[in-house]
PDB file of C-alpha atoms in Angstrom:
ATOM      1  CA  MET A   1     -11.199  68.893 192.954  1.00 36.00           C
ATOM      2  CA  THR A   2     -13.300  72.416 192.871  1.00 37.00           C
ATOM      3  CA  GLU A   3     -12.368  75.156 189.794  1.00 39.00           C
ATOM      4  CA  SER A   4     -11.360  77.111 192.490  1.00 37.00           C
ATOM      5  CA  ASN A   5      -8.432  75.142 193.752  1.00 39.00           C
ATOM      6  CA  ARG A   6      -7.738  73.588 190.666  1.00 37.00           C
ATOM      7  CA  ASP A   7      -6.484  77.561 189.233  1.00 41.00           C
ATOM      8  CA  THR A   8      -4.119  78.037 192.794  1.00 37.00           C
ATOM      9  CA  GLN A   9      -2.502  73.889 192.177  1.00 41.00           C
ATOM     10  CA  PRO A  10       1.168  74.445 191.086  1.00 44.00           C
ATOM     11  CA  PHE A  11       2.044  73.065 187.815  1.00 49.00           C
ATOM     12  CA  LEU A  12       3.008  69.732 188.637  1.00 67.00           C
ATOM     13  CA  GLN A  13       4.090  68.149 184.987  1.00 88.00           C
ATOM     14  CA  GLU A  14       7.296  69.757 183.669  1.00 96.00           C
ATOM     15  CA  VAL A  15       6.515  72.254 180.594  1.00 98.00           C
ATOM     16  CA  ALA A  16       8.714  72.608 177.475  1.00 98.00           C
ATOM     17  CA  LEU A  17       8.584  75.398 174.854  1.00 98.00           C
ATOM     18  CA  ILE A  18       9.244  75.375 171.377  1.00 98.00           C
ATOM     19  CA  VAL A  19      10.016  78.222 169.385  1.00 98.00           C
ATOM     20  CA  GLY A  20       9.800  78.032 165.767  1.00 96.00           C
ATOM     21  CA  GLY A  21       6.654  75.717 164.065  1.00 92.00           C
ATOM     22  CA  GLY A  22       6.957  73.287 161.504  1.00 90.00           C
ATOM     23  CA  PRO A  23       6.554  69.594 160.350  1.00 91.00           C
ATOM     24  CA  GLY A  24      10.162  68.861 160.547  1.00 93.00           C
ATOM     25  CA  ILE A  25      11.393  69.027 164.384  1.00 96.00           C
ATOM     26  CA  SER A  26       9.526  70.702 166.265  1.00 97.00           C
ATOM     27  CA  SER A  27       6.429  68.741 165.563  1.00 95.00           C
ATOM     28  CA  SER A  28       8.105  66.076 166.166  1.00 96.00           C
ATOM     29  CA  CYS A  29       9.525  67.226 169.348  1.00 97.00           C
ATOM     30  CA  ALA A  30       6.518  68.129 170.790  1.00 98.00           C
ATOM     31  CA  ARG A  31       5.040  65.148 170.327  1.00 97.00           C
ATOM     32  CA  LEU A  32       7.328  63.439 172.062  1.00 98.00           C
ATOM     33  CA  PHE A  33       7.583  65.988 175.100  1.00 98.00           C
ATOM     34  CA  ALA A  34       3.753  65.171 175.431  1.00 98.00           C
ATOM     35  CA  GLU A  35       3.762  61.567 174.920  1.00 97.00           C
ATOM     36  CA  ASN A  36       6.275  61.898 177.875  1.00 97.00           C
ATOM     37  CA  GLY A  37       3.919  63.534 180.214  1.00 97.00           C
ATOM     38  CA  MET A  38       4.810  66.981 179.229  1.00 98.00           C
ATOM     39  CA  ARG A  39       2.580  70.263 179.061  1.00 98.00           C
ATOM     40  CA  VAL A  40       3.780  71.610 175.770  1.00 98.00           C
ATOM     41  CA  ALA A  41       3.675  74.810 173.648  1.00 98.00           C
ATOM     42  CA  VAL A  42       4.673  75.769 170.530  1.00 98.00           C
ATOM     43  CA  ALA A  43       5.717  79.530 169.395  1.00 98.00           C
ATOM     44  CA  ALA A  44       5.658  80.365 165.550  1.00 97.00           C
ATOM     45  CA  ARG A  45       4.769  83.292 163.499  1.00 95.00           C
ATOM     46  CA  ASN A  46       2.178  81.676 162.426  1.00 95.00           C
ATOM     47  CA  PRO A  47       0.509  79.410 164.467  1.00 95.00           C
ATOM     48  CA  GLU A  48      -2.724  78.939 162.520  1.00 94.00           C
ATOM     49  CA  LYS A  49      -0.635  76.358 160.521  1.00 93.00           C
ATOM     50  CA  ALA A  50      -2.555  72.679 159.552  1.00 93.00           C
ATOM     51  CA  VAL A  51       0.146  70.898 161.179  1.00 93.00           C
ATOM     52  CA  LEU A  52       0.386  72.546 164.471  1.00 96.00           C
ATOM     53  CA  GLU A  53      -3.329  72.759 164.623  1.00 96.00           C
ATOM     54  CA  THR A  54      -2.945  68.805 163.630  1.00 95.00           C
ATOM     55  CA  LEU A  55      -0.406  69.060 166.985  1.00 96.00           C
ATOM     56  CA  GLU A  56      -3.149  70.905 169.527  1.00 97.00           C
ATOM     57  CA  LYS A  57      -5.692  68.068 168.765  1.00 97.00           C
ATOM     58  CA  MET A  58      -4.195  65.136 168.843  1.00 96.00           C
ATOM     59  CA  HIS A  59      -1.510  65.785 171.362  1.00 97.00           C
ATOM     60  CA  GLY A  60      -2.558  68.910 173.707  1.00 97.00           C
ATOM     61  CA  VAL A  61      -0.124  71.459 172.334  1.00 98.00           C
ATOM     62  CA  ARG A  62      -0.752  74.657 173.134  1.00 98.00           C
ATOM     63  CA  ARG A  63       0.055  77.064 170.148  1.00 98.00           C
ATOM     64  CA  TYR A  64       0.790  80.153 170.764  1.00 98.00           C
ATOM     65  CA  ALA A  65       1.887  83.647 168.171  1.00 97.00           C
ATOM     66  CA  CYS A  66       5.375  85.146 168.056  1.00 98.00           C
ATOM     67  CA  ASP A  67       8.081  86.712 165.769  1.00 97.00           C
ATOM     68  CA  ALA A  68      10.876  85.416 167.606  1.00 98.00           C
ATOM     69  CA  SER A  69      13.126  88.541 166.278  1.00 97.00           C
ATOM     70  CA  GLU A  70      10.977  90.876 168.349  1.00 98.00           C
ATOM     71  CA  PRO A  71      12.152  91.432 172.117  1.00 98.00           C
ATOM     72  CA  GLU A  72       8.545  92.191 173.761  1.00 98.00           C
ATOM     73  CA  ALA A  73       6.933  89.824 171.515  1.00 98.00           C
ATOM     74  CA  VAL A  74       9.741  86.983 173.183  1.00 98.00           C
ATOM     75  CA  ALA A  75       9.051  88.663 176.538  1.00 98.00           C
ATOM     76  CA  GLN A  76       5.061  88.163 176.271  1.00 98.00           C
ATOM     77  CA  LEU A  77       5.451  84.638 174.455  1.00 98.00           C
ATOM     78  CA  PHE A  78       7.573  83.335 178.087  1.00 98.00           C
ATOM     79  CA  ALA A  79       4.340  85.396 180.248  1.00 98.00           C
ATOM     80  CA  ASN A  80       1.689  83.977 178.551  1.00 98.00           C
ATOM     81  CA  VAL A  81       3.393  80.611 179.147  1.00 98.00           C
ATOM     82  CA  ALA A  82       4.267  80.708 182.921  1.00 98.00           C
ATOM     83  CA  ARG A  83       0.549  82.122 183.402  1.00 97.00           C
ATOM     84  CA  GLU A  84      -1.495  79.790 181.314  1.00 97.00           C
ATOM     85  CA  ILE A  85       0.431  76.558 181.855  1.00 97.00           C
ATOM     86  CA  GLY A  86       3.781  77.095 183.970  1.00 97.00           C
ATOM     87  CA  THR A  87       7.600  77.496 183.736  1.00 97.00           C
ATOM     88  CA  PRO A  88       9.422  76.572 180.853  1.00 98.00           C
ATOM     89  CA  ARG A  89      12.128  73.609 182.141  1.00 98.00           C
ATOM     90  CA  LEU A  90      12.942  72.533 178.736  1.00 98.00           C
ATOM     91  CA  VAL A  91      12.965  75.292 176.152  1.00 98.00           C
ATOM     92  CA  VAL A  92      13.934  74.597 172.457  1.00 98.00           C
ATOM     93  CA  HIS A  93      15.159  77.169 169.728  1.00 98.00           C
ATOM     94  CA  ASN A  94      14.768  75.310 166.381  1.00 97.00           C
ATOM     95  CA  ILE A  95      14.509  78.459 163.619  1.00 97.00           C
ATOM     96  CA  ASP A  96      16.351  78.207 160.188  1.00 92.00           C
ATOM     97  CA  GLY A  97      16.393  82.305 159.807  1.00 90.00           C
ATOM     98  CA  ARG A  98      17.003  82.318 156.169  1.00 90.00           C
ATOM     99  CA  VAL A  99      14.760  84.410 154.103  1.00 91.00           C
ATOM    100  CA  PRO A 100      14.249  82.860 150.801  1.00 89.00           C
ATOM    101  CA  GLY A 101      16.444  86.176 148.407  1.00 91.00           C
ATOM    102  CA  ILE A 102      19.439  85.080 150.701  1.00 91.00           C
ATOM    103  CA  PHE A 103      19.336  80.833 149.081  1.00 88.00           C
ATOM    104  CA  ARG A 104      22.501  80.493 147.007  1.00 90.00           C
ATOM    105  CA  LYS A 105      24.054  83.800 146.990  1.00 92.00           C
ATOM    106  CA  GLY A 106      27.940  84.627 146.802  1.00 93.00           C
ATOM    107  CA  ILE A 107      29.008  87.374 148.273  1.00 94.00           C
ATOM    108  CA  LEU A 108      28.623  90.117 145.618  1.00 96.00           C
ATOM    109  CA  GLU A 109      25.259  89.054 145.305  1.00 95.00           C
ATOM    110  CA  ALA A 110      23.464  88.824 148.412  1.00 94.00           C
ATOM    111  CA  ASP A 111      21.585  91.376 148.904  1.00 95.00           C
ATOM    112  CA  PRO A 112      22.713  92.931 152.208  1.00 96.00           C
ATOM    113  CA  MET A 113      19.019  93.602 153.966  1.00 96.00           C
ATOM    114  CA  MET A 114      18.163  90.595 153.810  1.00 96.00           C
ATOM    115  CA  ALA A 115      21.524  89.674 155.421  1.00 95.00           C
ATOM    116  CA  LEU A 116      20.761  91.494 158.389  1.00 96.00           C
ATOM    117  CA  GLU A 117      17.335  89.623 158.654  1.00 96.00           C
ATOM    118  CA  THR A 118      19.127  86.276 158.479  1.00 96.00           C
ATOM    119  CA  ILE A 119      20.818  87.255 161.513  1.00 96.00           C
ATOM    120  CA  ARG A 120      18.030  89.156 163.080  1.00 97.00           C
ATOM    121  CA  ASN A 121      15.777  86.147 162.599  1.00 96.00           C
ATOM    122  CA  SER A 122      18.261  83.066 163.447  1.00 97.00           C
ATOM    123  CA  ALA A 123      20.922  84.459 166.054  1.00 97.00           C
ATOM    124  CA  PHE A 124      19.163  87.462 167.778  1.00 98.00           C
ATOM    125  CA  SER A 125      15.670  85.074 168.207  1.00 98.00           C
ATOM    126  CA  ALA A 126      18.002  82.960 169.668  1.00 98.00           C
ATOM    127  CA  PHE A 127      19.027  85.949 172.162  1.00 98.00           C
ATOM    128  CA  LEU A 128      16.084  86.640 172.666  1.00 98.00           C
ATOM    129  CA  VAL A 129      14.767  83.298 174.033  1.00 98.00           C
ATOM    130  CA  GLY A 130      18.174  82.360 175.502  1.00 98.00           C
ATOM    131  CA  GLN A 131      17.569  85.328 177.250  1.00 98.00           C
ATOM    132  CA  GLN A 132      13.960  84.186 178.613  1.00 98.00           C
ATOM    133  CA  ALA A 133      14.462  80.963 179.182  1.00 98.00           C
ATOM    134  CA  ALA A 134      17.594  81.365 181.834  1.00 98.00           C
ATOM    135  CA  ARG A 135      15.495  84.453 183.598  1.00 98.00           C
ATOM    136  CA  LEU A 136      12.842  82.055 184.096  1.00 98.00           C
ATOM    137  CA  MET A 137      14.478  78.986 184.419  1.00 98.00           C
ATOM    138  CA  LEU A 138      16.430  80.436 187.430  1.00 98.00           C
ATOM    139  CA  GLY A 139      13.378  81.166 189.418  1.00 97.00           C
ATOM    140  CA  ASN A 140      13.099  77.060 189.199  1.00 97.00           C
ATOM    141  CA  GLU A 141      13.653  74.331 191.916  1.00 96.00           C
ATOM    142  CA  PRO A 142      16.688  72.113 191.271  1.00 96.00           C
ATOM    143  CA  ASP A 143      14.907  69.005 190.437  1.00 94.00           C
ATOM    144  CA  VAL A 144      16.215  65.892 192.094  1.00 92.00           C
ATOM    145  CA  ASN A 145      19.111  66.211 189.514  1.00 91.00           C
ATOM    146  CA  GLY A 146      20.062  69.528 190.357  1.00 94.00           C
ATOM    147  CA  THR A 147      19.149  71.098 187.201  1.00 97.00           C
ATOM    148  CA  ARG A 148      16.318  73.789 186.860  1.00 98.00           C
ATOM    149  CA  GLY A 149      16.366  73.797 183.437  1.00 98.00           C
ATOM    150  CA  THR A 150      17.586  72.677 179.407  1.00 98.00           C
ATOM    151  CA  ILE A 151      17.766  75.289 176.865  1.00 98.00           C
ATOM    152  CA  ILE A 152      18.732  73.543 173.086  1.00 98.00           C
ATOM    153  CA  PHE A 153      19.816  75.473 170.411  1.00 98.00           C
ATOM    154  CA  THR A 154      19.208  73.785 166.944  1.00 98.00           C
ATOM    155  CA  ASN A 155      22.268  74.805 164.449  1.00 98.00           C
ATOM    156  CA  ALA A 156      23.080  73.652 160.934  1.00 96.00           C
ATOM    157  CA  SER A 157      26.375  72.294 159.423  1.00 94.00           C
ATOM    158  CA  ALA A 158      27.084  76.194 158.353  1.00 94.00           C
ATOM    159  CA  ALA A 159      27.991  76.099 162.200  1.00 95.00           C
ATOM    160  CA  LEU A 160      30.822  74.297 161.750  1.00 94.00           C
ATOM    161  CA  LYS A 161      32.289  75.787 157.991  1.00 93.00           C
ATOM    162  CA  GLY A 162      30.702  78.332 155.773  1.00 94.00           C
ATOM    163  CA  PHE A 163      30.060  76.871 152.268  1.00 94.00           C
ATOM    164  CA  PRO A 164      30.253  78.910 149.448  1.00 94.00           C
ATOM    165  CA  SER A 165      27.309  81.771 148.335  1.00 94.00           C
ATOM    166  CA  SER A 166      26.145  81.150 152.079  1.00 93.00           C
ATOM    167  CA  GLY A 167      28.091  84.661 153.809  1.00 94.00           C
ATOM    168  CA  ALA A 168      25.188  85.116 155.701  1.00 95.00           C
ATOM    169  CA  PHE A 169      23.557  82.298 157.094  1.00 95.00           C
ATOM    170  CA  ALA A 170      27.150  80.881 158.198  1.00 95.00           C
ATOM    171  CA  MET A 171      27.482  84.144 159.975  1.00 96.00           C
ATOM    172  CA  ALA A 172      24.211  83.715 161.862  1.00 97.00           C
ATOM    173  CA  CYS A 173      24.958  79.651 162.685  1.00 97.00           C
ATOM    174  CA  HIS A 174      29.214  80.745 164.284  1.00 98.00           C
ATOM    175  CA  ALA A 175      27.105  83.432 166.176  1.00 98.00           C
ATOM    176  CA  LYS A 176      24.277  81.317 167.497  1.00 98.00           C
ATOM    177  CA  SER A 177      27.065  78.806 168.671  1.00 98.00           C
ATOM    178  CA  GLY A 178      28.901  81.522 169.631  1.00 98.00           C
ATOM    179  CA  LEU A 179      26.136  82.499 172.264  1.00 98.00           C
ATOM    180  CA  ALA A 180      25.443  78.886 173.278  1.00 98.00           C
ATOM    181  CA  GLN A 181      29.352  78.814 174.296  1.00 98.00           C
ATOM    182  CA  SER A 182      28.544  81.811 175.992  1.00 98.00           C
ATOM    183  CA  MET A 183      25.568  80.605 177.663  1.00 98.00           C
ATOM    184  CA  ALA A 184      26.658  77.195 178.550  1.00 98.00           C
ATOM    185  CA  ARG A 185      29.959  78.277 181.170  1.00 98.00           C
ATOM    186  CA  GLU A 186      27.366  81.203 182.242  1.00 98.00           C
ATOM    187  CA  LEU A 187      24.353  78.749 183.282  1.00 98.00           C
ATOM    188  CA  MET A 188      25.656  75.760 183.700  1.00 98.00           C
ATOM    189  CA  PRO A 189      26.827  76.314 186.984  1.00 98.00           C
ATOM    190  CA  GLN A 190      23.824  77.226 187.811  1.00 98.00           C
ATOM    191  CA  GLY A 191      21.549  74.043 187.417  1.00 98.00           C
ATOM    192  CA  ILE A 192      21.260  75.124 183.375  1.00 98.00           C
ATOM    193  CA  HIS A 193      21.847  72.829 180.759  1.00 98.00           C
ATOM    194  CA  VAL A 194      22.510  74.910 177.429  1.00 98.00           C
ATOM    195  CA  ALA A 195      23.016  72.720 174.492  1.00 98.00           C
ATOM    196  CA  ASN A 196      24.838  73.367 170.613  1.00 98.00           C
ATOM    197  CA  VAL A 197      23.340  70.650 168.099  1.00 98.00           C
ATOM    198  CA  PRO A 198      24.328  71.196 164.590  1.00 97.00           C
ATOM    199  CA  ILE A 199      22.907  69.209 162.591  1.00 96.00           C
ATOM    200  CA  ASP A 200      24.940  68.410 159.164  1.00 94.00           C
ATOM    201  CA  ALA A 201      22.232  66.459 156.984  1.00 89.00           C
ATOM    202  CA  ALA A 202      18.729  67.364 154.923  1.00 85.00           C
ATOM    203  CA  ILE A 203      16.507  66.838 157.284  1.00 89.00           C
ATOM    204  CA  GLY A 204      14.390  64.996 155.578  1.00 78.00           C
ATOM    205  CA  TRP A 205      10.342  64.927 157.660  1.00 64.00           C
ATOM    206  CA  THR A 206       7.629  61.929 157.337  1.00 71.00           C
ATOM    207  CA  GLN A 207       4.893  63.157 154.660  1.00 70.00           C
ATOM    208  CA  GLU A 208       1.551  62.471 153.642  1.00 70.00           C
ATOM    209  CA  ASP A 209       2.459  59.075 151.922  1.00 68.00           C
ATOM    210  CA  GLY A 210       4.513  57.902 154.293  1.00 68.00           C
ATOM    211  CA  THR A 211       7.971  58.850 152.561  1.00 69.00           C
ATOM    212  CA  ARG A 212      10.684  61.067 154.015  1.00 66.00           C
ATOM    213  CA  ALA A 213      11.644  63.911 152.268  1.00 60.00           C
ATOM    214  CA  HIS A 214      13.364  67.296 152.462  1.00 67.00           C
ATOM    215  CA  ARG A 215      11.488  70.072 149.781  1.00 66.00           C
ATOM    216  CA  LEU A 216      15.364  70.779 148.154  1.00 64.00           C
ATOM    217  CA  ALA A 217      16.765  67.073 148.575  1.00 59.00           C
ATOM    218  CA  GLY A 218      14.076  65.047 147.575  1.00 63.00           C
ATOM    219  CA  THR A 219      13.095  61.794 148.934  1.00 78.00           C
ATOM    220  CA  THR A 220      15.038  60.183 151.381  1.00 69.00           C
ATOM    221  CA  VAL A 221      17.349  56.959 150.042  1.00 71.00           C
ATOM    222  CA  ASP A 222      18.081  53.982 152.908  1.00 73.00           C
ATOM    223  CA  ASP A 223      18.409  56.701 155.863  1.00 84.00           C
ATOM    224  CA  ASN A 224      20.303  59.508 153.641  1.00 84.00           C
ATOM    225  CA  MET A 225      18.449  62.394 155.671  1.00 89.00           C
ATOM    226  CA  ALA A 226      18.291  63.343 159.700  1.00 91.00           C
ATOM    227  CA  ASP A 227      15.073  61.961 160.548  1.00 93.00           C
ATOM    228  CA  PRO A 228      13.493  64.270 162.955  1.00 94.00           C
ATOM    229  CA  VAL A 229      12.087  61.998 165.361  1.00 95.00           C
ATOM    230  CA  HIS A 230      14.780  60.734 166.037  1.00 96.00           C
ATOM    231  CA  ILE A 231      16.735  64.268 166.300  1.00 97.00           C
ATOM    232  CA  ALA A 232      13.646  64.927 169.084  1.00 97.00           C
ATOM    233  CA  GLU A 233      14.971  61.736 171.045  1.00 98.00           C
ATOM    234  CA  THR A 234      18.360  63.512 171.152  1.00 98.00           C
ATOM    235  CA  TYR A 235      16.736  66.713 172.357  1.00 98.00           C
ATOM    236  CA  LEU A 236      14.760  64.839 175.180  1.00 98.00           C
ATOM    237  CA  GLN A 237      17.927  62.525 175.769  1.00 98.00           C
ATOM    238  CA  LEU A 238      20.086  65.921 176.847  1.00 98.00           C
ATOM    239  CA  HIS A 239      17.357  66.906 178.307  1.00 98.00           C
ATOM    240  CA  ARG A 240      17.584  64.360 180.568  1.00 97.00           C
ATOM    241  CA  GLN A 241      21.271  63.942 181.295  1.00 97.00           C
ATOM    242  CA  HIS A 242      22.986  63.440 184.023  1.00 97.00           C
ATOM    243  CA  ARG A 243      25.012  67.151 185.377  1.00 97.00           C
ATOM    244  CA  SER A 244      28.118  64.904 186.200  1.00 97.00           C
ATOM    245  CA  THR A 245      28.290  64.211 182.119  1.00 97.00           C
ATOM    246  CA  TRP A 246      26.241  66.915 180.130  1.00 98.00           C
ATOM    247  CA  ALA A 247      26.731  67.173 176.399  1.00 98.00           C
ATOM    248  CA  PHE A 248      27.414  70.850 175.274  1.00 98.00           C
ATOM    249  CA  GLU A 249      27.612  70.653 171.443  1.00 98.00           C
ATOM    250  CA  VAL A 250      25.571  67.126 169.365  1.00 98.00           C
ATOM    251  CA  VAL A 251      26.902  67.257 166.173  1.00 97.00           C
ATOM    252  CA  LEU A 252      24.027  64.820 164.361  1.00 97.00           C
ATOM    253  CA  ARG A 253      24.341  63.687 160.572  1.00 95.00           C
ATOM    254  CA  PRO A 254      22.906  60.192 158.472  1.00 94.00           C
ATOM    255  CA  TRP A 255      25.972  57.407 158.139  1.00 93.00           C
ATOM    256  CA  VAL A 256      26.368  58.207 154.532  1.00 90.00           C
ATOM    257  CA  GLU A 257      26.705  62.048 155.360  1.00 91.00           C
ATOM    258  CA  LYS A 258      30.112  63.368 153.478  1.00 88.00           C
ATOM    259  CA  TRP A 259      31.696  65.718 155.851  1.00 88.00           C
TER     260      TRP A 259
END
């Protein structure tokens, strides 16, 4: 095939876009999706992170810089991905959104601007990503399952219960759940599968020494933390579900989690 012909060939591989780049869920999803033959893009405020550079070298993952809380940046991200590797059929929004200063702050001491920034980073960025994903996916030809695409929102325990001293995050997570539910009711009849996935657990990702650990919860013991490798498998399974049995909300927690 000549270079000119190659440039005009339609993209035959499925394209997956993961918004939010880190060593846990995002990296596990990127690896798994690439291993399953997808063209994969990961967007992060800092795409120069070592873990993302490794994904590029080892799995051909494309890296993009994007502040997902900025409407123009998100619109440009989707335009760039669609132009360079193809229109996504799978989009994962995987952004926690909390700013460091808001952690464990009671309602009386929480800084209002930090609370607003948390909501903007989390729920508002989910809105922006979901909106752009829907716009592009509605133009996709349905696959053999009648599906135009899948949009998955990673959520947290706070989507299910508002913990003490965590008001800002509870607001953000509840807002993301409401967004996902509204989008699912609107878009699923149009062939776009929307799923909300609260992770009711600490996430222990694999460290350089082979152990799994969380920066606050410590080292994983006897699978007491969620493994992002298996979270990614759930996301891929959601993407492949038959439309007669689409799941909207899937809550993931370790077998020993108290809930």
